[in-house]
Structure formats: C-alpha cells, structure tokens
Short mmCIF file of C-alpha atoms and ligand atoms in Angstrom, two decimals:
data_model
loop_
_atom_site.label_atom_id
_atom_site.label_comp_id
_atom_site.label_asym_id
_atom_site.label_seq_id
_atom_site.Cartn_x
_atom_site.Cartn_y
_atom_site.Cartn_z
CA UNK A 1 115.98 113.23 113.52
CA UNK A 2 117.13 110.01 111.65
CA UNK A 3 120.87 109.12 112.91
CA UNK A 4 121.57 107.82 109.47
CA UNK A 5 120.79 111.32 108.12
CA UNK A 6 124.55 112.84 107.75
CA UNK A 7 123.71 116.22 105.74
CA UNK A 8 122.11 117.71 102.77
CA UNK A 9 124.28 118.38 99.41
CA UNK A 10 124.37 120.74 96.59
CA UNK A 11 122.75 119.16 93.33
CA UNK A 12 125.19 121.64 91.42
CA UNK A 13 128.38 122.58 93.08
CA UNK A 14 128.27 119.23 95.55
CA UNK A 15 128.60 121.80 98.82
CA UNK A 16 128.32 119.83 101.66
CA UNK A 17 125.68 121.30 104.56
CA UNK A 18 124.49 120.44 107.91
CA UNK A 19 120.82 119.19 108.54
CA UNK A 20 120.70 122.74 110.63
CA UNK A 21 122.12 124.87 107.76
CA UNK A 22 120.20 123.34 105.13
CA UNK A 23 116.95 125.37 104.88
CA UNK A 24 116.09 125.79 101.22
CA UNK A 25 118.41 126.05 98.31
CA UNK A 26 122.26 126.45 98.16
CA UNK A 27 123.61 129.38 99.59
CA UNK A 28 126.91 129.31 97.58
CA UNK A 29 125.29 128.66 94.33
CA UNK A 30 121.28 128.44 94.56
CA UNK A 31 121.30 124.89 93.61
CA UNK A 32 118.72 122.31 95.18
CA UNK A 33 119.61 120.43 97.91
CA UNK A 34 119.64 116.92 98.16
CA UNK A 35 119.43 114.60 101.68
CA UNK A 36 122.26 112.57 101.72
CA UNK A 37 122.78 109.31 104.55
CA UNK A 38 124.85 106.91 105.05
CA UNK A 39 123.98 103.82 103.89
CA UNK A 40 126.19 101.43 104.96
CA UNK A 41 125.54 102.06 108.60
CA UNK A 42 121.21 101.81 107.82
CA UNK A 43 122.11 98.49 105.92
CA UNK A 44 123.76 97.04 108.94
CA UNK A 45 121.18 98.77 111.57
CA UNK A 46 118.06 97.97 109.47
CA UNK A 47 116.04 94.97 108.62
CA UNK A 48 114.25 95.19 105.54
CA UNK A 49 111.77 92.10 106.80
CA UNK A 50 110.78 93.35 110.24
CA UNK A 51 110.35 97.22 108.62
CA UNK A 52 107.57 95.82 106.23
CA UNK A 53 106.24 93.69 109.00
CA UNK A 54 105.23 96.56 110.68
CA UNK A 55 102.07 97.03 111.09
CA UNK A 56 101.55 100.72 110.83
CA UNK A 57 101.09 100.89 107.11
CA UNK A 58 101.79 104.67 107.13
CA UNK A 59 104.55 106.24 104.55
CA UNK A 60 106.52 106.48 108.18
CA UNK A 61 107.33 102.58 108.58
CA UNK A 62 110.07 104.38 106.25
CA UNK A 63 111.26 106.60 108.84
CA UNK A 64 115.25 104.93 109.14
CA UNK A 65 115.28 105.71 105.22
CA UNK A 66 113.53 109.27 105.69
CA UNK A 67 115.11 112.84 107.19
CA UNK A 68 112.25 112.64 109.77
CA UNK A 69 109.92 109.88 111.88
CA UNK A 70 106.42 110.44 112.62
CA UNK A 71 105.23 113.87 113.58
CA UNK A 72 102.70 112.49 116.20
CA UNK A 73 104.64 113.06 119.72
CA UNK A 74 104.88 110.25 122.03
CA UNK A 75 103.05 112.49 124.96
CA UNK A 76 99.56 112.59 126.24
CA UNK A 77 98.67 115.72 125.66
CA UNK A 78 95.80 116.93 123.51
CA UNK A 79 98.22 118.37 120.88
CA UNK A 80 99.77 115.03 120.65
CA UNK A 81 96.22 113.50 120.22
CA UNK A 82 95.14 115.66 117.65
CA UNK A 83 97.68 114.29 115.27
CA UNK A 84 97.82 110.50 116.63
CA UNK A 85 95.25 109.53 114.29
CA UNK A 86 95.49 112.03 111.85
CA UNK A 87 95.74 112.17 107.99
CA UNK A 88 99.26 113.09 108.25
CA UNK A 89 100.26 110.43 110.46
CA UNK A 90 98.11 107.79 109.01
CA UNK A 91 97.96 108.27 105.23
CA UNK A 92 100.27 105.66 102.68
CA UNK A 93 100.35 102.18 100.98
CA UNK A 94 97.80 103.33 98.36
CA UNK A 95 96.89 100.83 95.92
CA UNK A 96 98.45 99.07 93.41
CA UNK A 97 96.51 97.89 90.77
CA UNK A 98 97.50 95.34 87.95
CA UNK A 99 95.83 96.77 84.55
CA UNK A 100 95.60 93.48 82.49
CA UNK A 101 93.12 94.90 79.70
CA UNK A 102 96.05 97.66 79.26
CA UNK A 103 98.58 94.83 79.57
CA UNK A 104 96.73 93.17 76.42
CA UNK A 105 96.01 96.23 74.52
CA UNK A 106 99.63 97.49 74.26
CA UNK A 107 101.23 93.75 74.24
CA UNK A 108 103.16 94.45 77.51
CA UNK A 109 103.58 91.68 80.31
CA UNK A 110 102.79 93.44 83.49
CA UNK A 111 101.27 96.87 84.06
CA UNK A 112 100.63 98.14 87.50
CA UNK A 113 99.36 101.35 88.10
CA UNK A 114 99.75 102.81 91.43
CA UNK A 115 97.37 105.14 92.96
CA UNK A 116 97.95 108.44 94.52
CA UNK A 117 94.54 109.65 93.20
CA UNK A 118 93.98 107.51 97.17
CA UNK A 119 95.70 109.59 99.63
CA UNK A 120 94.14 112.12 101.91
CA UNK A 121 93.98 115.19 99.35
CA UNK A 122 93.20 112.97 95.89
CA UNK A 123 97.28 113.62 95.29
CA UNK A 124 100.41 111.99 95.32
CA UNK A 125 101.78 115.74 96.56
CA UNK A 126 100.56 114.88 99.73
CA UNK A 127 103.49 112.48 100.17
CA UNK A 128 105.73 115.95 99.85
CA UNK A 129 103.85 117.98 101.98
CA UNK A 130 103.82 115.27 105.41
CA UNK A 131 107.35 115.67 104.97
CA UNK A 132 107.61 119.43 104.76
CA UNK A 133 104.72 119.79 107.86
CA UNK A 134 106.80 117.05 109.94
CA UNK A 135 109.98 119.45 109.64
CA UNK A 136 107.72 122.60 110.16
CA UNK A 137 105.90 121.32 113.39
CA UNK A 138 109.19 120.61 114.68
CA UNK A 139 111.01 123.55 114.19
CA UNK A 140 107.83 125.11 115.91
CA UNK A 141 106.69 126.92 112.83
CA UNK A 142 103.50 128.90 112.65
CA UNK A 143 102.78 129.22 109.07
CA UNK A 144 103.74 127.26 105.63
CA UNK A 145 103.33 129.16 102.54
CA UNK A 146 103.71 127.59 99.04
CA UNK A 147 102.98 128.79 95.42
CA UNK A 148 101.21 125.38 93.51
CA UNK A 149 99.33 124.87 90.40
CA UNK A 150 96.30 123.50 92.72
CA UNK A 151 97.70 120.34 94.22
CA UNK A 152 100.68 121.07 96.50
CA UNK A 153 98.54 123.58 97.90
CA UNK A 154 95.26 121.91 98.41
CA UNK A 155 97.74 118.88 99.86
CA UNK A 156 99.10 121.35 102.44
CA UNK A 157 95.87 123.06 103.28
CA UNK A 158 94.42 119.34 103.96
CA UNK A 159 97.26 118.15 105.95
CA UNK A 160 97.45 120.95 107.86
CA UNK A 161 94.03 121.18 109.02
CA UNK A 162 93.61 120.69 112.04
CA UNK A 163 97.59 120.90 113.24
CA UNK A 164 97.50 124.46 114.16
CA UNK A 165 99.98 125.49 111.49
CA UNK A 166 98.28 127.94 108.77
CA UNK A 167 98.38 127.82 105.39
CA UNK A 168 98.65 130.77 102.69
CA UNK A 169 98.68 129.63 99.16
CA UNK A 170 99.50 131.50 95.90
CA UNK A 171 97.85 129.75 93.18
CA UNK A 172 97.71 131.31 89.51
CA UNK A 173 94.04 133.08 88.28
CA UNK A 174 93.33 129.81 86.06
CA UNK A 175 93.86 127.16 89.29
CA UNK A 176 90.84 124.37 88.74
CA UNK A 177 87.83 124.70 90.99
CA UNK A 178 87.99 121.28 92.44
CA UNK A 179 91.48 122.23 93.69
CA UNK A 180 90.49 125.81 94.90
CA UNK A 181 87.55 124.00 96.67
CA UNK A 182 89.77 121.78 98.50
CA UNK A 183 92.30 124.77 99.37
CA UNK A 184 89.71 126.89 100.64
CA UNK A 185 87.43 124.40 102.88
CA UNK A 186 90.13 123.11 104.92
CA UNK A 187 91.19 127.17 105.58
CA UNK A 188 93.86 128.12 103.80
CA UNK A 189 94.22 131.91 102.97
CA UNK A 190 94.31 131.70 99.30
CA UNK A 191 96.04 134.51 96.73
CA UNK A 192 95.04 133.90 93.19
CA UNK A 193 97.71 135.60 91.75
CA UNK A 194 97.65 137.47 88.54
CA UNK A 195 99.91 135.44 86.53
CA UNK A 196 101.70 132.18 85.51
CA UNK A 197 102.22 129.20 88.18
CA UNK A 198 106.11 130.89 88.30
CA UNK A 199 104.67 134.42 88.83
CA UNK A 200 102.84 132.60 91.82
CA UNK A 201 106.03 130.76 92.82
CA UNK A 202 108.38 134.16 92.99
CA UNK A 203 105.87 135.59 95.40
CA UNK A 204 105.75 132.97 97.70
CA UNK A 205 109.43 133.28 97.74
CA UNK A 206 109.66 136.69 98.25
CA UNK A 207 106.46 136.93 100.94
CA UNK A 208 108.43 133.59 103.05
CA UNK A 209 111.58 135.55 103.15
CA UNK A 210 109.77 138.78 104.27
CA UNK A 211 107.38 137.86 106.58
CA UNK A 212 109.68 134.41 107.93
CA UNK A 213 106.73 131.79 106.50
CA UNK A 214 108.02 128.67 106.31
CA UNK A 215 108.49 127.57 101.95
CA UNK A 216 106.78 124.35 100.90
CA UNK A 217 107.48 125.70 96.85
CA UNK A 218 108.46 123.11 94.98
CA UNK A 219 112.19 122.36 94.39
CA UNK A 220 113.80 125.02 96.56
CA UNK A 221 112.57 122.78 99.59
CA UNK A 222 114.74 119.25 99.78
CA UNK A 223 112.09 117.85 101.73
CA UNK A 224 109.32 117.35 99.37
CA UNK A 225 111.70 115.11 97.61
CA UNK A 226 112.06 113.29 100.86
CA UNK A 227 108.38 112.65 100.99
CA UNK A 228 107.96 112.12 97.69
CA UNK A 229 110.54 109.35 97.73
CA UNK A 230 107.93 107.21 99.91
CA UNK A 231 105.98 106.37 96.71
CA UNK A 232 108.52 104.00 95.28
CA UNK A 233 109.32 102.54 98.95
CA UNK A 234 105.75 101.21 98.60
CA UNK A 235 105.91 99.96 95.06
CA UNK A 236 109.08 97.88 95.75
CA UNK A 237 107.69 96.73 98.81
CA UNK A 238 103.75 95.26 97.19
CA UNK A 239 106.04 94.19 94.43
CA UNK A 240 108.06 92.03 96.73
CA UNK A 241 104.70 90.14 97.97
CA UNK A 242 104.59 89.01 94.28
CA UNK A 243 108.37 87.35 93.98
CA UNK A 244 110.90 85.31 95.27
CA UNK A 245 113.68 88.16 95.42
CA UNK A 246 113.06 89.41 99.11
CA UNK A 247 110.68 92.10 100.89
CA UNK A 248 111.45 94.56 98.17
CA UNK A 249 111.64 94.41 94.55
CA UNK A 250 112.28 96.86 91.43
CA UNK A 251 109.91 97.37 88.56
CA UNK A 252 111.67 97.29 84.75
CA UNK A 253 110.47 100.75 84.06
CA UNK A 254 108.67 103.34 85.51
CA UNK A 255 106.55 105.93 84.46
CA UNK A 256 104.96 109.50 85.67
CA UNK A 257 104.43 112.92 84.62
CA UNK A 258 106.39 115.38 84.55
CA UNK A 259 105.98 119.16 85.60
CA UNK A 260 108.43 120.84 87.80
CA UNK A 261 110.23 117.22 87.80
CA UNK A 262 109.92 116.93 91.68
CA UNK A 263 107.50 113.94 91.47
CA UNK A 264 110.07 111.57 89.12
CA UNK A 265 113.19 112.81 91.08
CA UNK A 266 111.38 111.55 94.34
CA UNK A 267 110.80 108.47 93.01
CA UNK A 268 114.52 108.41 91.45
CA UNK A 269 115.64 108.64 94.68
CA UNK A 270 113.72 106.25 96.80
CA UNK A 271 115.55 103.30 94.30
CA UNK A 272 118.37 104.92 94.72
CA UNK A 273 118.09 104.40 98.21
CA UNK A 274 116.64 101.10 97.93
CA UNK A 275 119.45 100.25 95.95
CA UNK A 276 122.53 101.59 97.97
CA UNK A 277 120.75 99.76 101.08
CA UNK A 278 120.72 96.31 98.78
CA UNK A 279 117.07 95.84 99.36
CA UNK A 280 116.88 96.08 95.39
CA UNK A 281 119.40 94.36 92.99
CA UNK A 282 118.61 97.20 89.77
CA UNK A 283 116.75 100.59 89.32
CA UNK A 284 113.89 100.39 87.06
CA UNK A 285 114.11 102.65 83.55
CA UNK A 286 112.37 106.06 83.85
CA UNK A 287 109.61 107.39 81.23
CA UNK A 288 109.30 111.03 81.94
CA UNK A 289 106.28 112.38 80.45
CA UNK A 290 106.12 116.44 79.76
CA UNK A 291 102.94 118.26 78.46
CA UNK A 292 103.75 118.97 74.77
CA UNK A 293 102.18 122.62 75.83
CA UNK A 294 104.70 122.86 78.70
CA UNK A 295 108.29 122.28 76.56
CA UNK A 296 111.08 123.95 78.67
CA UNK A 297 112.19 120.47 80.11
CA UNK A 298 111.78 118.59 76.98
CA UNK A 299 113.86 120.87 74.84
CA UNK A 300 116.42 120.42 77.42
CA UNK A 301 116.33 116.66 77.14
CA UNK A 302 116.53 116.78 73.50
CA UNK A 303 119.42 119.59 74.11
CA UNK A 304 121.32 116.62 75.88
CA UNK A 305 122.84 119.41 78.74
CA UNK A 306 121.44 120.10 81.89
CA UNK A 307 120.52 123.72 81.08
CA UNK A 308 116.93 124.54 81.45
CA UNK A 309 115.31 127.78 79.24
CA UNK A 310 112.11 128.94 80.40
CA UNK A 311 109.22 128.86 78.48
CA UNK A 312 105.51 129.33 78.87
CA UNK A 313 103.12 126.60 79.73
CA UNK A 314 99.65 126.86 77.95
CA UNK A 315 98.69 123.14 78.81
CA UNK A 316 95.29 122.30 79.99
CA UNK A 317 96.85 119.91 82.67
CA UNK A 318 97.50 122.12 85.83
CA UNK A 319 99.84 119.67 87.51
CA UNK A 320 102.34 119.80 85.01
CA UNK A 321 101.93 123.82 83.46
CA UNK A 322 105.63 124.64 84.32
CA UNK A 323 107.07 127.85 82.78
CA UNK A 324 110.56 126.77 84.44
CA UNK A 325 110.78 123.66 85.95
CA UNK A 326 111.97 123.84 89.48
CA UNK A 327 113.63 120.41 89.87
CA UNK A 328 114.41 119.91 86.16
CA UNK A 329 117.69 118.92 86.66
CA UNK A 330 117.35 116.67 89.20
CA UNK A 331 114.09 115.00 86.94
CA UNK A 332 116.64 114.88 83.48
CA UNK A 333 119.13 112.97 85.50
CA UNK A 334 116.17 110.94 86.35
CA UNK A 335 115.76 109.72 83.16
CA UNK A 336 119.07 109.40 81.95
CA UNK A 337 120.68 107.62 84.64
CA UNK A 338 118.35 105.01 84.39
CA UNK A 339 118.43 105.05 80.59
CA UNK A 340 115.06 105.94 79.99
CA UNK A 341 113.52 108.59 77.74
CA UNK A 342 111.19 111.30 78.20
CA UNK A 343 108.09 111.61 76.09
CA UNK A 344 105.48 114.77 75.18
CA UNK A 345 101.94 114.06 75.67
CA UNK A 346 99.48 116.94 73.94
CA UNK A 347 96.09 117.86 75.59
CA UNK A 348 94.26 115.76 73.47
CA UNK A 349 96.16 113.05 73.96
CA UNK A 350 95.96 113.18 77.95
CA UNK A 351 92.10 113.78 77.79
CA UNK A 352 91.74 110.82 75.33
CA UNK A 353 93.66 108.52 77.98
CA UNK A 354 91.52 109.78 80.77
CA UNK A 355 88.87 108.27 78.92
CA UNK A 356 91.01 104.96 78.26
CA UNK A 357 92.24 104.86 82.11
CA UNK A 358 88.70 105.24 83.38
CA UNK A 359 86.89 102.71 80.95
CA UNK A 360 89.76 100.00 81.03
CA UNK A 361 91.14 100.47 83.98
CA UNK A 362 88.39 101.88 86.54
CA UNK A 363 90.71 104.68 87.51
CA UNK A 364 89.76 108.30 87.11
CA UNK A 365 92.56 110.72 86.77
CA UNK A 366 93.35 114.38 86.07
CA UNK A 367 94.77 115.61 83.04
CA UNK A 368 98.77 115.91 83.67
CA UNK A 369 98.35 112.42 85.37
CA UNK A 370 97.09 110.61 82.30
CA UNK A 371 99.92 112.21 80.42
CA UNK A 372 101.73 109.30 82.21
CA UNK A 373 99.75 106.55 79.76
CA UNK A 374 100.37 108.71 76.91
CA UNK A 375 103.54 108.20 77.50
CA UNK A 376 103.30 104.02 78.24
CA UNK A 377 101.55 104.30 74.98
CA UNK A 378 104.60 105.63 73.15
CA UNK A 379 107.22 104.39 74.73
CA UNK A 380 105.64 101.19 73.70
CA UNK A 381 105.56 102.01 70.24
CA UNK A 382 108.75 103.24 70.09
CA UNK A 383 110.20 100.00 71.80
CA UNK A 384 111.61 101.35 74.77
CA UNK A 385 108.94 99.72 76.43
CA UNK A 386 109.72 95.92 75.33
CA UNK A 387 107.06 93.17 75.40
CA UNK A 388 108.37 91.14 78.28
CA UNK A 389 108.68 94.40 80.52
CA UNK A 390 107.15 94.73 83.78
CA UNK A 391 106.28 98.33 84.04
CA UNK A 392 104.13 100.77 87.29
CA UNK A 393 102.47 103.62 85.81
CA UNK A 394 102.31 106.39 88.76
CA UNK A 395 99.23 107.74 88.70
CA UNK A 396 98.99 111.02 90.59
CA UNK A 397 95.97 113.03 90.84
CA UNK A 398 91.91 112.47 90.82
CA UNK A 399 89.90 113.13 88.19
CA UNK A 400 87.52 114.75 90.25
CA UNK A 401 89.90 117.95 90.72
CA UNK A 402 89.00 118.94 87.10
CA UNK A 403 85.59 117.60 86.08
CA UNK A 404 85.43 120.14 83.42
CA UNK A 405 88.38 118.23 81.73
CA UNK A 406 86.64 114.58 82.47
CA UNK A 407 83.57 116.41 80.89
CA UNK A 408 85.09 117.57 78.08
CA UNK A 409 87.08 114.29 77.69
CA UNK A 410 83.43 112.76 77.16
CA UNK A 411 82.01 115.03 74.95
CA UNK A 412 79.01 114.64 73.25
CA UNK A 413 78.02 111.06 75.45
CA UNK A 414 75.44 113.16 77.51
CA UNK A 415 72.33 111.71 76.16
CA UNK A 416 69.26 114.52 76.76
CA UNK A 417 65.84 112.57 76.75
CA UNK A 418 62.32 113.29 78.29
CA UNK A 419 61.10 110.99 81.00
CA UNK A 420 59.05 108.53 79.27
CA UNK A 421 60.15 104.89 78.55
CA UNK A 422 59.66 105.61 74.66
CA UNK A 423 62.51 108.07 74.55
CA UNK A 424 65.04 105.22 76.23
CA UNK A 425 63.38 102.53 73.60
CA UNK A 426 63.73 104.66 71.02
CA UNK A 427 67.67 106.05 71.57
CA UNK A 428 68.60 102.66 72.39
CA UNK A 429 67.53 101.32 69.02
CA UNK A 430 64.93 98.71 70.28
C1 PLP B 501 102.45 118.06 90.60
C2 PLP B 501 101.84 117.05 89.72
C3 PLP B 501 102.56 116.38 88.73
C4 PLP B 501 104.00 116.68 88.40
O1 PLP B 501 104.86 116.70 89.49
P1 PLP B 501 106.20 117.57 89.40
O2 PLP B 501 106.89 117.34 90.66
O3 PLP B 501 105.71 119.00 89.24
O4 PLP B 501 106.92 117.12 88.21
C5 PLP B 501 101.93 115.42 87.97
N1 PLP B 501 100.62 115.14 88.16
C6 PLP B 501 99.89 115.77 89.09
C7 PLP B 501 98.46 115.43 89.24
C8 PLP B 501 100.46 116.75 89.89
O5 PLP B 501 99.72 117.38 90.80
ZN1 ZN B 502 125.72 124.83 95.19
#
C-alpha cells in the first residue's frame, strides 16, 4: 500500500473512508469514490528526476503517486514468476506521436497524439484494469467480474490470463467481434446479455454482490480511475524531454472521448496530481468528446448542473454507447474546471476521421476513439482550440477491434479486378 495514500472520498457528499472501507461506491450516498493522498508529504519524499530515471518503463515507476505498487511479489516462487514479466507488470509508456500533417491541416502548433491503441489489449482500459487486478490479487480474490461495451472486458480477460484470477464478462448482444474474440481467447466466461451496455452493467452488479465476485464496472470501482490516471503521468513526463521546464510538463489542452467519462476523469486527475505535487506549473484545458448518438452527458453539459438523465445510446462507436454515464460527474467537472468544452461527434463524422487519422497520421483507431479528432476538428473551428496551442489527442482503442467500421469507413475503395496485367493498366488509367 502507498504510505501517501490517506483514504478514499465521496465525489458527492465529501464522506471521508478508509482504504479498508472503501470497496465500491459510497455507502451513505452511492456516490463514486475518489483516492485522496497527501501531497505535501509525496512532494517532500519524492523526486520527480530519479522517478523518471527509472528504468522500468512500466505505468508502476508511478507507484508513490498510485493506491498500489507493482503486483509482481518480491519472492521466488513460481506464482511470483508468472507475473515478473508479465503484461500486467510490464505494459506503459506507449507512444507519443507528433501529427505535423494534422498540425498543418487545422493551423494548430503542436499536435501529439498518444497511443493506447499500443498496450497489451489494443486499449487504453487496460491502464484501469492493472489497477483493479493489482487490488484483486492482493486481497486474494478469485474472480473479477465486469459489465463493458467490449474493451474493459477484453482488457481484463487479457490481463488476467495467466494470473489465476477468472474472468466473467457481461457484454451487450451487439459487442464487436474483434472485442468478443479477444474476451473469449484469453478465457473469460462471457454473458452476452440481452440488452443495453447498462442492462449488462446492473447484472454484473447484482451477480458481484450475490455470488462475492470482485466489480471491475466502470465508475462504481475508484480504482480504474487510479489506473487510468497513469496515461497523463506519461504524457507530462515525454513532454518534459521536449522543454526546459523540468521532468514533467503540461499540454495546453487535451482531448479524448467520452463514454461513461471514466477515461477523461483519469486523466483529470493524474494533472491534478501532477499539479498539487508541483511537478506541473498549470492543467491543460479539457475537450470532452460525446457520441452525438449517446447524448445523456452532453445535455447535461449544456444543462450547466451536474444532474445526469439517462438516455439511450444508438451510436455505432461501442466504447462510448452509454445509456447513463457512470462517471459523468466526475468527467463534467473535467471539463469545466479546466475551462474546456465538450463537443458531439456523429457516426459519420468519427468514421470519416478514422479515415483522416489512418491516412495522415498512420494511426488506426476505433470508432469512439476518433470521435476525439472530431472533436480537435471543432474545437478548432470554434476557437477554443487557438493557433499557438499545443494540444495531445488521446487516442484509445485499435482499429482492428471493429474492422467492419474501418471497412465501412472505406467504402467503395475495394477495387475487384481479374488477374491479368490489363485489368491493373486499364483501372489505373495508363
Ligand atoms: C471506454 C472507451 C472510451 C471512453 O471511456 P469512458 O471512460 O467510458 O468515458 C473511449 N474510447 C474507447 C476506445 C473506449 O474503449
Ligand atoms: Zn456520499
């Protein structure tokens, strides 16, 4: 356990818990937790310089800023071997790319784009799900159960292979294959539930608290956001190698999709952190970007309270097809803290900038990940997003999860011919 980790605290009525009492949500109000540490006492124990000179370049060289260290046990034993050089234990610093043809297109000064398509499942959930199996193989816990729209799950399923924790996933009936494949390979037991991703979420609930599964869902568990946090660790830290300002340094603004709002409120809080440490001197703006087919969060933006209304999710992009969004409050504060905005991408819009993303940028993404240049795009045009801006795009899933999308994102290019030379000549216009 990290020393510097003093509790957990209510995201709604601010009731204080232990690390011990704080399981899932609030049990005074139902709130979501959040990890609270004290900062003063890891900015006098910690050195920013030596942490990055470490050279494990695992998410867990962030272990004094995270609830947990490593899950590998110091012990030679073959348990302990098993997960020495693991995924899990291994996995982080994925790339950071500078996009200069988008840079040029959209008149912007810097765009990086960092990308989670790299980690060990193809997502960035996998950041959320170390975290969550690090707590679980501690406590000694036998199974993990978690309701997803394809990617927590198949994250889980991956990172638990070979751990000896099982996996049983709820995943709604219209779950891409890609994701399914990955879920079922690595040997989850998978229920394709009859429903909505939030039919699928309820029953993971109610099957954890009746058969005592451990809950990865989404939101009701603070330690995805823990994990998830990691990602903007990493981005200050291969932005510092290109400044003056120190080990670590802040973006202007930031962008990612938006679904259940878990992903952006991770990220929220790793500058957060950054910045209560002093390892950053300003948070970057945050560009939430919601499916246009998904709207509960973004009428609650536009609402200006915190009060989230369900309502259904028809979007093509899986990853962000939230009926109810699960950290939506946490993912509006987000964006206004920062004074950013939040922006609605449509399906054709996201497939369109799949297309863009892979061509320009020789990145291929999934639909609800694209949504985040959809929303560079108009943020751009709509000035929030200023010329001399220096601005990380979070890219978060693989295109290869949903090649029907990618396919029909290309459309029509598919060029039938016979195999004869004449039929190229002739199609190419010689
Ligand atoms: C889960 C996911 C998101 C959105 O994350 P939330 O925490 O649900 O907001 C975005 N893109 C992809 C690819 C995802 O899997
Ligand atoms: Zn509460």
């Amino acid at each position: 356990m990290n020393p510097h980790l003093t509790g957990f605290a209510c995201t709604q009525c601010s009731e204080t818990l232990t690390v011990e009492q704080a399981v899932y949500t609030c049990p005074r109000c139902g709130g979501n937790l959040d990890a609270r540490y004290d900062y003063a006492g890891i900015a006098r124990d910690i050195d920013p310089a030596a942490l990055i000179a470490n050279p494990d370049r695992s998410v867990w060289r962030y272990a004094p800023l995270l609830p947990l260290p490593c899950p590998a046990p110091p012990q030679d034993t073959p348990e302990a071997a098993d997960l020495r050089s693991h995924p899990l234990t291994t996995f982080g610093a994925s790339p950071l790319y500078r996009a200069t043809r988008i840079e040029r297109a959209l008149d912007i000064r810097t765009v990086w784009l960092k990308d989670d398509s790299r980690l060990p499942s193809s997502s960035f959930k996998d950041r959320a799900s170390a975290m969550v199996i690090a707590r679980a193989l501690r406590a000694g816990v036998q199974t993990i159960c978690a309701a997803s729209t394809g990617n927590a799950a198949s994250s889980l399923a991956t990172l638990c292979a070979g751990t000896g924790i099982q996996t049983v996933i709820f995943v709604p009936r219209n779950t891409p294959e890609g994701k399914l494949a990955q879920i079922l390979i690595h040997g989850a037991r998978v229920y394709a539930v009859e429903g909505s991703y939030d039919d699928a979420f309820d029953l993971a609930l109610q099957a954890a608290r009746e058969f005592d599964w451990y809950n990865r869902n989404t939101g009701i568990n603070p330690y995805t956001r823990e994990g998830k946090k990691t990602a903007a660790f990493e981005i200050c830290e291969q932005l510092g190698r290109f400044g003056q300002s120190g080990p670590f340094r802040a973006p202007d603004v930031l962008v990612a999709p938006v679904g259940d709002g878990n992903i952006i409120s991770g990220l929220h809080k790793g500058f957060k952190d950054l910045l209560s440490v002093g390892w950053i001197d300003h948070m970057p703006r945050f560009i939430g970007v919601t499916a246009a087919l998904a709207p509960a969060l973004y009428r609650a933006w536009q609402s200006g309270g915190e009060s989230i209304t369900a309502a259904p999710a028809s979007t093509i992009a899986s990853g962000i097809s939230a009926d109810l969004p699960r950290d939506g409050v946490m993912a509006l504060r987000a964006v206004r803290q920062t004074g950013g905005v939040f922006v609605e991408a449509t399906d054709e819009e996201m497939l369109d900038s799949m297309g863009i993303l892979a061509r320009e940028a020789a990145v291929f993404v999934e639909p609800a990940c694209a949504a985040a240049y959809v929303g560079l795009v108009k943020a751009r045009q709509a000035g929030v997003i200023r010329p001399d801006d220096e601005v990380v795009l979070q890219l978060t899933g693989s295109g290869l999860k949903d090649a029907r999308s990618a396919l029909q994102a290309s459309a029509g290019r598919l060029i039938h011919i016979r195999a004869h030379i004449e039929d190229v000549r002739r199609n190419f216009g010689f």
